[in-house]
Coordinates of C-alpha atoms and ligand atoms in Angstrom, one line a residue:
X140 CA 82.5 122.1 140.6
X141 CA 84.4 123.5 143.6
X142 CA 85.9 120.1 144.3
X143 CA 87.0 119.8 140.7
X144 CA 88.5 123.4 140.8
X145 CA 90.3 122.7 144.0
X146 CA 91.8 119.4 142.8
X147 CA 92.9 121.1 139.5
X148 CA 94.3 124.2 141.2
X149 CA 96.4 122.3 143.7
X150 CA 98.0 120.3 140.9
X151 CA 98.4 123.4 138.7
X152 CA 100.2 125.4 141.4
X153 CA 102.7 122.6 141.9
X154 CA 103.2 122.4 138.2
X155 CA 103.8 126.2 137.8
X156 CA 106.0 126.4 140.9
X157 CA 108.2 123.6 139.6
X158 CA 108.5 124.8 136.0
X159 CA 108.0 128.6 135.8
X160 CA 110.9 130.3 137.4
X161 CA 109.6 133.9 137.3
X162 CA 106.3 132.8 138.9
X163 CA 108.2 130.7 141.5
X164 CA 110.1 133.9 142.4
X165 CA 106.9 135.9 142.7
X166 CA 105.5 133.2 145.1
X167 CA 108.7 133.2 147.1
X168 CA 108.6 137.0 147.4
X169 CA 105.0 136.8 148.7
X170 CA 106.0 134.0 151.1
X171 CA 103.6 131.5 149.7
X172 CA 104.4 127.8 148.9
X173 CA 102.5 125.3 146.9
X174 CA 101.6 123.5 150.2
X175 CA 99.6 126.6 151.2
X176 CA 97.1 126.1 148.4
X177 CA 94.8 123.3 149.5
X178 CA 91.5 124.7 148.2
X179 CA 90.2 127.0 145.5
X180 CA 89.4 129.4 148.4
X181 CA 93.2 129.9 148.9
X182 CA 93.6 131.4 145.4
X183 CA 93.7 134.9 146.8
X184 CA 97.1 134.0 148.4
X185 CA 98.8 133.7 145.1
X186 CA 100.5 136.6 143.3
X187 CA 99.1 138.1 140.1
X188 CA 100.6 137.9 136.6
X189 CA 100.2 140.8 134.2
X190 CA 101.0 141.6 130.6
X191 CA 104.3 143.3 131.5
X192 CA 105.5 140.2 133.4
X193 CA 104.9 138.2 130.2
X194 CA 106.6 140.7 128.0
X195 CA 109.6 140.9 130.4
X196 CA 110.0 137.1 130.0
X197 CA 109.4 137.0 126.3
X198 CA 109.4 134.5 124.7
X199 CA 110.0 131.4 127.0
X200 CA 109.9 132.6 130.6
X201 CA 106.3 131.5 131.3
X202 CA 106.4 128.3 129.2
X203 CA 106.0 125.4 131.7
X204 CA 106.8 122.3 129.6
X205 CA 109.9 121.5 127.5
X206 CA 109.7 122.6 123.9
X207 CA 109.3 119.0 122.6
X208 CA 105.9 118.8 124.5
X209 CA 104.6 121.9 122.7
X210 CA 102.8 121.6 119.4
X211 CA 101.7 125.2 118.7
X212 CA 102.1 128.9 119.5
X213 CA 99.7 131.7 119.1
X214 CA 100.5 135.3 119.7
X215 CA 99.0 138.7 120.3
X216 CA 99.6 141.5 117.8
X217 CA 102.3 144.1 118.6
X218 CA 106.0 144.8 118.3
X219 CA 108.5 142.2 119.5
X220 CA 108.7 143.8 122.9
X221 CA 104.9 144.0 123.2
X222 CA 104.2 140.5 121.8
X223 CA 103.1 137.7 124.0
X224 CA 103.7 134.2 122.8
X225 CA 101.5 131.4 124.2
X226 CA 102.5 127.8 124.0
X227 CA 100.2 124.8 123.7
X228 CA 100.6 121.1 124.2
X229 CA 98.3 118.8 122.3
X230 CA 96.2 118.4 125.5
X231 CA 96.0 122.3 125.7
X232 CA 94.7 122.4 122.1
X233 CA 92.2 119.7 122.9
X234 CA 90.8 121.5 125.9
X235 CA 90.7 124.8 124.0
X236 CA 88.7 123.0 121.2
X237 CA 86.4 121.6 123.9
X238 CA 85.8 125.2 125.3
X239 CA 85.0 126.5 121.8
X240 CA 82.8 123.5 121.0
X241 CA 80.7 124.3 124.1
X242 CA 80.2 127.8 122.6
X243 CA 79.0 126.3 119.3
X244 CA 76.7 123.8 121.0
X245 CA 75.3 126.6 123.2
X246 CA 74.0 128.4 120.1
X247 CA 72.4 125.2 118.9
X248 CA 75.3 123.9 116.8
X249 CA 75.4 120.1 115.9
X250 CA 77.3 118.0 113.5
X251 CA 74.6 118.8 110.9
X252 CA 75.8 122.5 110.9
X253 CA 78.1 124.2 108.5
X254 CA 80.4 126.6 110.5
X255 CA 81.8 129.5 108.5
X256 CA 84.8 130.8 110.3
X257 CA 86.0 134.2 109.1
X258 CA 88.1 135.2 112.2
X259 CA 91.7 135.6 111.1
X260 CA 93.8 132.4 111.0
X261 CA 97.5 132.4 111.9
X262 CA 98.9 133.9 115.1
X263 CA 95.5 135.4 116.1
X264 CA 93.5 132.9 118.1
X265 CA 90.1 133.6 116.6
X266 CA 90.3 131.4 113.5
X267 CA 92.2 128.4 115.1
X268 CA 89.9 128.5 118.2
X269 CA 86.5 128.3 116.5
X270 CA 88.0 126.0 113.8
X271 CA 89.0 123.5 116.5
X272 CA 85.7 123.9 118.3
X273 CA 83.7 123.2 115.1
X274 CA 85.8 120.1 114.4
X275 CA 85.2 118.9 117.9
X276 CA 81.4 119.3 117.4
X277 CA 81.8 117.4 114.1
X278 CA 80.3 120.3 112.0
X279 CA 81.5 120.9 108.5
X280 CA 84.1 123.7 108.9
X281 CA 84.8 126.4 106.4
X282 CA 88.2 127.9 107.3
X283 CA 87.6 131.1 105.4
X284 CA 89.8 133.4 107.5
X285 CA 89.2 137.2 107.1
X286 CA 88.9 139.4 104.0
X287 CA 87.7 138.8 100.4
X288 CA 84.1 139.5 101.2
X289 CA 82.9 138.4 97.7
X290 CA 84.4 135.0 98.3
X291 CA 83.0 134.8 101.8
X292 CA 79.5 135.4 100.4
X293 CA 79.9 132.9 97.6
X294 CA 81.0 130.1 100.0
X295 CA 78.4 131.1 102.5
X296 CA 75.6 130.7 99.9
X297 CA 77.0 127.8 97.9
X298 CA 77.8 125.7 100.9
X299 CA 74.8 126.8 102.9
X300 CA 76.7 127.9 106.0
X301 CA 74.5 127.9 109.1
X302 CA 76.7 129.4 111.8
X303 CA 78.9 132.4 111.2
X304 CA 82.0 133.1 113.4
X305 CA 83.7 136.5 113.1
X306 CA 84.1 139.8 114.8
X307 CA 80.8 141.7 115.3
X308 CA 82.1 144.5 113.0
X309 CA 82.8 142.1 110.2
X310 CA 79.4 140.5 110.7
X311 CA 77.8 143.9 110.3
X312 CA 79.9 144.7 107.2
X313 CA 79.1 141.3 105.7
X314 CA 75.4 141.9 106.3
X315 CA 75.6 145.1 104.3
X316 CA 77.5 143.4 101.5
X317 CA 75.0 140.6 101.4
X318 CA 72.1 143.0 101.0
X319 CA 74.0 145.0 98.4
X320 CA 74.6 141.8 96.4
X321 CA 70.9 141.0 96.7
X322 CA 71.5 137.5 98.0
X323 CA 70.0 137.7 101.5
X324 CA 67.3 135.1 100.5
X325 CA 70.1 132.6 99.7
X326 CA 71.7 132.9 103.1
X327 CA 70.9 129.9 105.4
X328 CA 72.6 131.2 108.5
X329 CA 70.8 130.7 111.8
X330 CA 73.3 131.9 114.4
X331 CA 76.5 133.9 114.7
X332 CA 79.3 133.7 117.3
X333 CA 80.9 137.2 117.5
X334 CA 83.6 138.4 119.8
X335 CA 87.2 139.7 120.1
X336 CA 85.9 143.3 120.6
X337 CA 83.2 145.2 122.4
X338 CA 79.8 145.4 120.8
X339 CA 76.5 146.9 122.0
X340 CA 73.0 145.5 122.3
X341 CA 72.0 147.9 119.5
X342 CA 74.6 146.3 117.3
X343 CA 73.3 142.9 118.2
X344 CA 69.8 143.9 117.2
X345 CA 71.0 145.3 113.9
X346 CA 73.1 142.2 113.0
X347 CA 70.2 139.9 114.0
X348 CA 67.7 141.8 111.9
X349 CA 70.0 142.2 108.8
X350 CA 71.3 138.7 108.8
X351 CA 68.1 137.1 110.1
X352 CA 70.0 135.2 112.7
X353 CA 70.5 135.1 116.5
X354 CA 73.8 136.8 117.5
X355 CA 75.8 135.5 120.4
X356 CA 78.9 136.9 122.2
X357 CA 82.1 135.0 122.9
X358 CA 85.1 136.1 124.9
X359 CA 88.7 135.1 125.4
X360 CA 92.3 136.3 125.2
X361 CA 95.5 134.9 123.9
X362 CA 97.0 134.6 127.3
X363 CA 94.4 132.2 128.5
X364 CA 94.2 130.2 125.2
X365 CA 91.9 132.4 123.0
X366 CA 88.2 132.5 122.4
X367 CA 86.0 130.2 124.5
X368 CA 86.9 131.3 128.0
X369 CA 83.3 132.3 128.1
X370 CA 80.3 132.1 125.7
X371 CA 76.7 133.1 125.5
X372 CA 73.8 130.7 125.6
X373 CA 70.3 131.1 124.2
X374 CA 69.3 133.5 127.0
X375 CA 71.8 136.1 125.6
X376 CA 72.3 137.7 129.0
X377 CA 76.0 137.4 129.5
X378 CA 78.7 134.8 128.9
X379 CA 79.0 131.5 130.9
X380 CA 82.6 131.1 132.0
X381 CA 84.2 127.6 131.3
X382 CA 85.1 127.7 135.0
X383 CA 86.2 124.1 135.1
X384 CA 89.2 125.3 133.0
X385 CA 89.4 129.0 133.8
X386 CA 88.6 130.2 137.3
X387 CA 87.4 133.9 137.3
X388 CA 87.8 136.5 140.0
X389 CA 86.8 140.2 140.1
X390 CA 89.3 142.4 141.8
X391 CA 89.7 146.0 142.6
X392 CA 92.2 147.2 140.0
X393 CA 93.8 149.6 142.4
X394 CA 94.2 147.4 145.5
X395 CA 94.1 143.9 144.0
X396 CA 91.5 142.9 146.6
X397 CA 89.0 140.3 145.6
X398 CA 85.5 141.8 145.3
X399 CA 82.2 140.1 146.2
X400 CA 79.9 138.7 143.5
X401 CA 78.1 141.3 141.5
X402 CA 80.8 144.0 142.0
X403 CA 82.3 145.7 139.0
X404 CA 86.1 145.4 138.7
X405 CA 88.9 143.8 136.7
X406 CA 88.4 140.2 135.7
X407 CA 91.3 137.9 136.6
X408 CA 91.6 134.3 135.2
X409 CA 93.5 131.3 136.6
X410 CA 94.1 128.5 134.1
X411 CA 93.3 125.3 135.9
X412 CA 94.2 122.8 133.3
X413 CA 96.5 124.2 130.6
X414 CA 100.0 122.9 130.9
X415 CA 102.1 124.6 128.2
X416 CA 101.4 128.2 129.3
X417 CA 99.5 128.0 132.6
X418 CA 98.9 131.4 134.0
X419 CA 97.8 131.8 137.6
X420 CA 95.7 134.9 138.5
X421 CA 96.3 136.7 135.1
X422 CA 95.1 140.3 135.2
X423 CA 93.2 140.8 132.0
X424 CA 92.6 144.6 132.4
X425 CA 89.0 144.0 131.3
X426 CA 86.4 145.6 133.5
X427 CA 83.6 143.2 134.1
X428 CA 80.9 141.8 136.5
X429 CA 80.3 138.2 137.5
X430 CA 77.0 136.8 138.5
X431 CA 75.8 133.4 139.6
X432 CA 72.0 133.5 139.1
X433 CA 70.0 130.7 137.6
X434 CA 70.1 130.6 133.8
X435 CA 67.1 129.4 131.8
X436 CA 69.5 127.3 129.7
X437 CA 70.2 125.1 132.7
X438 CA 74.0 125.8 132.8
X439 CA 75.3 126.5 136.3
X440 CA 78.6 128.0 135.1
X441 CA 79.1 131.6 136.4
X442 CA 78.3 134.3 134.0
X443 CA 80.3 137.4 133.1
X444 CA 78.8 140.5 131.7
X445 CA 80.1 142.0 128.4
X446 CA 83.4 143.7 129.3
X447 CA 82.7 147.4 130.0
X448 CA 86.1 148.8 129.2
X449 CA 89.8 148.4 130.1
X450 CA 92.1 149.6 132.8
X451 CA 95.0 150.2 130.4
X452 CA 95.4 152.1 127.1
X453 CA 94.8 149.2 124.8
X454 CA 92.4 149.9 122.0
X455 CA 90.5 147.2 120.2
X456 CA 90.0 148.4 116.6
X457 CA 88.1 146.1 114.2
X458 CA 89.0 143.2 116.6
X459 CA 92.7 144.0 116.6
X460 CA 94.5 145.1 119.8
X461 CA 96.3 148.4 119.3
X462 CA 98.5 150.2 121.7
X463 CA 99.1 153.9 121.1
X464 CA 102.8 153.3 121.8
X465 CA 103.0 151.1 118.7
X466 CA 101.9 154.0 116.6
X467 CA 104.4 156.2 118.4
X468 CA 107.2 153.8 117.6
X469 CA 106.4 153.9 113.9
X470 CA 106.3 157.7 113.9
X471 CA 109.6 158.0 115.5
X472 CA 111.2 155.4 113.2
X473 CA 109.9 157.4 110.2
X474 CA 111.3 160.7 111.5
X475 CA 108.0 162.2 112.7
X476 CA 107.6 164.1 116.0
X477 CA 105.5 162.3 118.6
X478 CA 102.6 164.7 118.1
X479 CA 99.7 162.7 116.9
X480 CA 96.1 162.0 117.5
X481 CA 94.2 158.7 117.1
X482 CA 90.6 159.4 116.2
X483 CA 88.1 156.5 116.4
X484 CA 84.5 156.4 115.4
X485 CA 82.0 153.7 114.6
X486 CA 79.9 154.4 111.5
X487 CA 77.3 151.8 110.5
X488 CA 79.0 149.3 113.0
X489 CA 82.4 149.7 111.3
X490 CA 85.3 151.2 113.2
X491 CA 86.7 154.3 111.5
X492 CA 90.4 154.6 112.5
X493 CA 92.3 157.8 111.6
X494 CA 95.8 158.8 112.6
X495 CA 96.6 162.5 112.4
X496 CA 100.3 163.2 112.5
X497 CA 102.1 166.5 112.6
X498 CA 104.8 167.1 110.0
X499 CA 108.1 168.8 111.1
X500 CA 108.9 172.2 109.7
X501 CA 111.5 170.6 107.5
X502 CA 109.2 168.1 105.9
X503 CA 106.2 170.5 105.6
X504 CA 105.2 171.2 102.0
X505 CA 102.1 172.5 100.3
X506 CA 102.6 170.2 97.4
X507 CA 99.7 167.8 97.4
X508 CA 101.6 165.0 95.6
X509 CA 104.4 165.1 98.1
X510 CA 102.1 164.9 101.0
X511 CA 100.2 162.0 99.5
X512 CA 103.4 160.1 99.0
X513 CA 104.4 160.7 102.6
X514 CA 101.0 159.6 103.8
X515 CA 101.2 156.4 101.8
X516 CA 104.7 155.6 103.2
X517 CA 103.4 156.1 106.7
X518 CA 100.3 154.1 106.1
X519 CA 102.3 151.1 104.9
X520 CA 104.6 151.3 108.0
X521 CA 101.6 151.5 110.3
X522 CA 99.9 148.7 108.6
X523 CA 102.9 146.4 108.9
X524 CA 103.2 147.3 112.6
X525 CA 99.5 147.0 113.5
X526 CA 98.1 144.5 111.1
X527 CA 95.2 146.9 110.2
X528 CA 95.2 150.1 108.1
X529 CA 94.3 153.4 109.5
X530 CA 93.6 156.4 107.3
X531 CA 96.6 158.6 107.7
X532 CA 96.3 162.4 107.6
X533 CA 99.5 164.6 107.8
X534 CA 98.8 167.9 109.3
X535 CA 100.8 171.2 109.4
X536 CA 103.4 171.7 112.1
X537 CA 101.9 172.8 115.5
X538 CA 98.3 172.2 114.6
X539 CA 97.5 169.3 117.0
X540 CA 96.4 170.8 120.3
X541 CA 98.9 170.6 123.1
X542 CA 97.7 169.6 126.5
X543 CA 99.0 171.0 129.8
X544 CA 98.7 167.7 131.5
X545 CA 98.8 164.2 130.1
X546 CA 98.8 164.4 126.3
X547 CA 95.5 163.4 124.8
X548 CA 96.4 160.9 122.1
X549 CA 93.1 159.2 121.6
X550 CA 89.7 160.5 120.8
X551 CA 87.3 157.6 120.9
X552 CA 83.8 158.6 119.7
X553 CA 82.5 155.0 119.4
X554 CA 79.5 154.4 121.5
X555 CA 79.8 150.8 122.7
Ligands
LIG639 O1 90.4 138.6 120.9 C1 90.4 136.2 121.4 C2 89.1 136.1 120.8 C3 89.0 135.7 119.4 C4 87.9 136.3 121.5 C5 87.8 135.6 118.8 C6 86.7 136.1 120.9 C7 86.6 135.7 119.6 P1 93.2 138.9 122.0 O2 93.5 139.3 120.6 O3 94.3 138.4 122.9 O4 92.2 137.7 122.0 O5 92.4 140.0 122.7 C8 91.9 139.9 124.0 O6 90.0 141.3 123.5 O7 91.2 141.1 126.8 C9 89.2 141.9 125.6 O8 89.7 143.2 125.9 C10 88.9 141.8 124.1 N1 87.7 140.9 123.9 C11 87.8 139.6 123.5 N2 86.5 139.2 123.4 C12 85.6 140.2 123.7 C13 84.2 140.4 123.8 C14 91.0 137.6 121.4 N3 83.4 139.4 123.5 C15 91.1 141.1 124.4 N4 83.7 141.6 124.1 C16 90.3 140.9 125.7 C17 84.6 142.6 124.4 C18 86.4 141.3 124.0 N5 85.9 142.5 124.4

């Protein structure tokens, strides 16, 4: 593995240096040249890349091949300035499919299976990633995308889906809907592959009990390709990293120093094989631990624990990445003051997302109809910015508590 990683890294550094001007500049500033990287052990010499670097170079700065060699983009949610667009060559899609196929095989998937994918399709990587993995395995793939729960249940029962792929919160919601519809005995699912957001062991137990399946975790991010960077096996004790494609390091988020195995810190990925959008030492902002013990499944790939939080202010709500600044942008555009509070909770495994917003003195009214109209307008603006709907509550001027220090914008009561 180390020999393979070394060979791939050496080639990848040459490719990035030759084709990604902003990264070449970073290397020059650090005084490191491609010739200095002769082994995977030299990785620490390379500069980091972070979300802001990618945003600053939106959209093409980190693309490393000509446009005619790219066949696809995927993107993170967010406003234009906050969006990240990842480019894929056909070979990049193939290796991404391969990584997701490994996740399906690890939960017992074969070509006999019917894989029901209700991650979103489109710019989000969840649907396309698991869809490609399922094709690669040769399973019958149901490209359901998200929403329309009644139709999901109908296809799941009629086509006898055996593997479910969606966010853990949607799995919990589906389980409830299936019980309410009284069709649990018609469900043939045996496993679920759930990721894109944090979920607890308690949530795993509930989903397993309610859907009568084994529930497995999967991790990834748009910047590295999407789901399939790491995946859980039958042991269910952390996710094996596909480290022949994505090399993982744990660093101290304050100093950038690489930490020894078993330490808690920020997980950083280097893409060893992708050519369209090959990021070296990408800082994910996810807090994590890596471990290299023996696994009963026989895989020797390093394992990462479930992410334990983030070092930035990004929230993941119902699987969707949300930055408080996006909400602030909408409020300012709509003429509201930037006095708001995001309140998050998790009730019966579903995220509750409320945005409380102060009205100005001029817009304040005690007429219920007027307030409801304003709330609806704000809701649709927030929905189009975020891609998910919060419940919007307009409150009287000066009722949101002011802080003496850093404003408290988020109250997250979810226990994950
Ligand atoms: O969420 C890719 C994905 C799709 C992963 C489907 C798994 C399944 P992004 O939208 O770019 O990509 O969000 C990436 O989501 O940095 C983590 O903070 C978080 N995340 C992803 N998977 C997990 C997980 C997709 N299993 C960000 N547990 C990452 C906890 C996760 N957090």
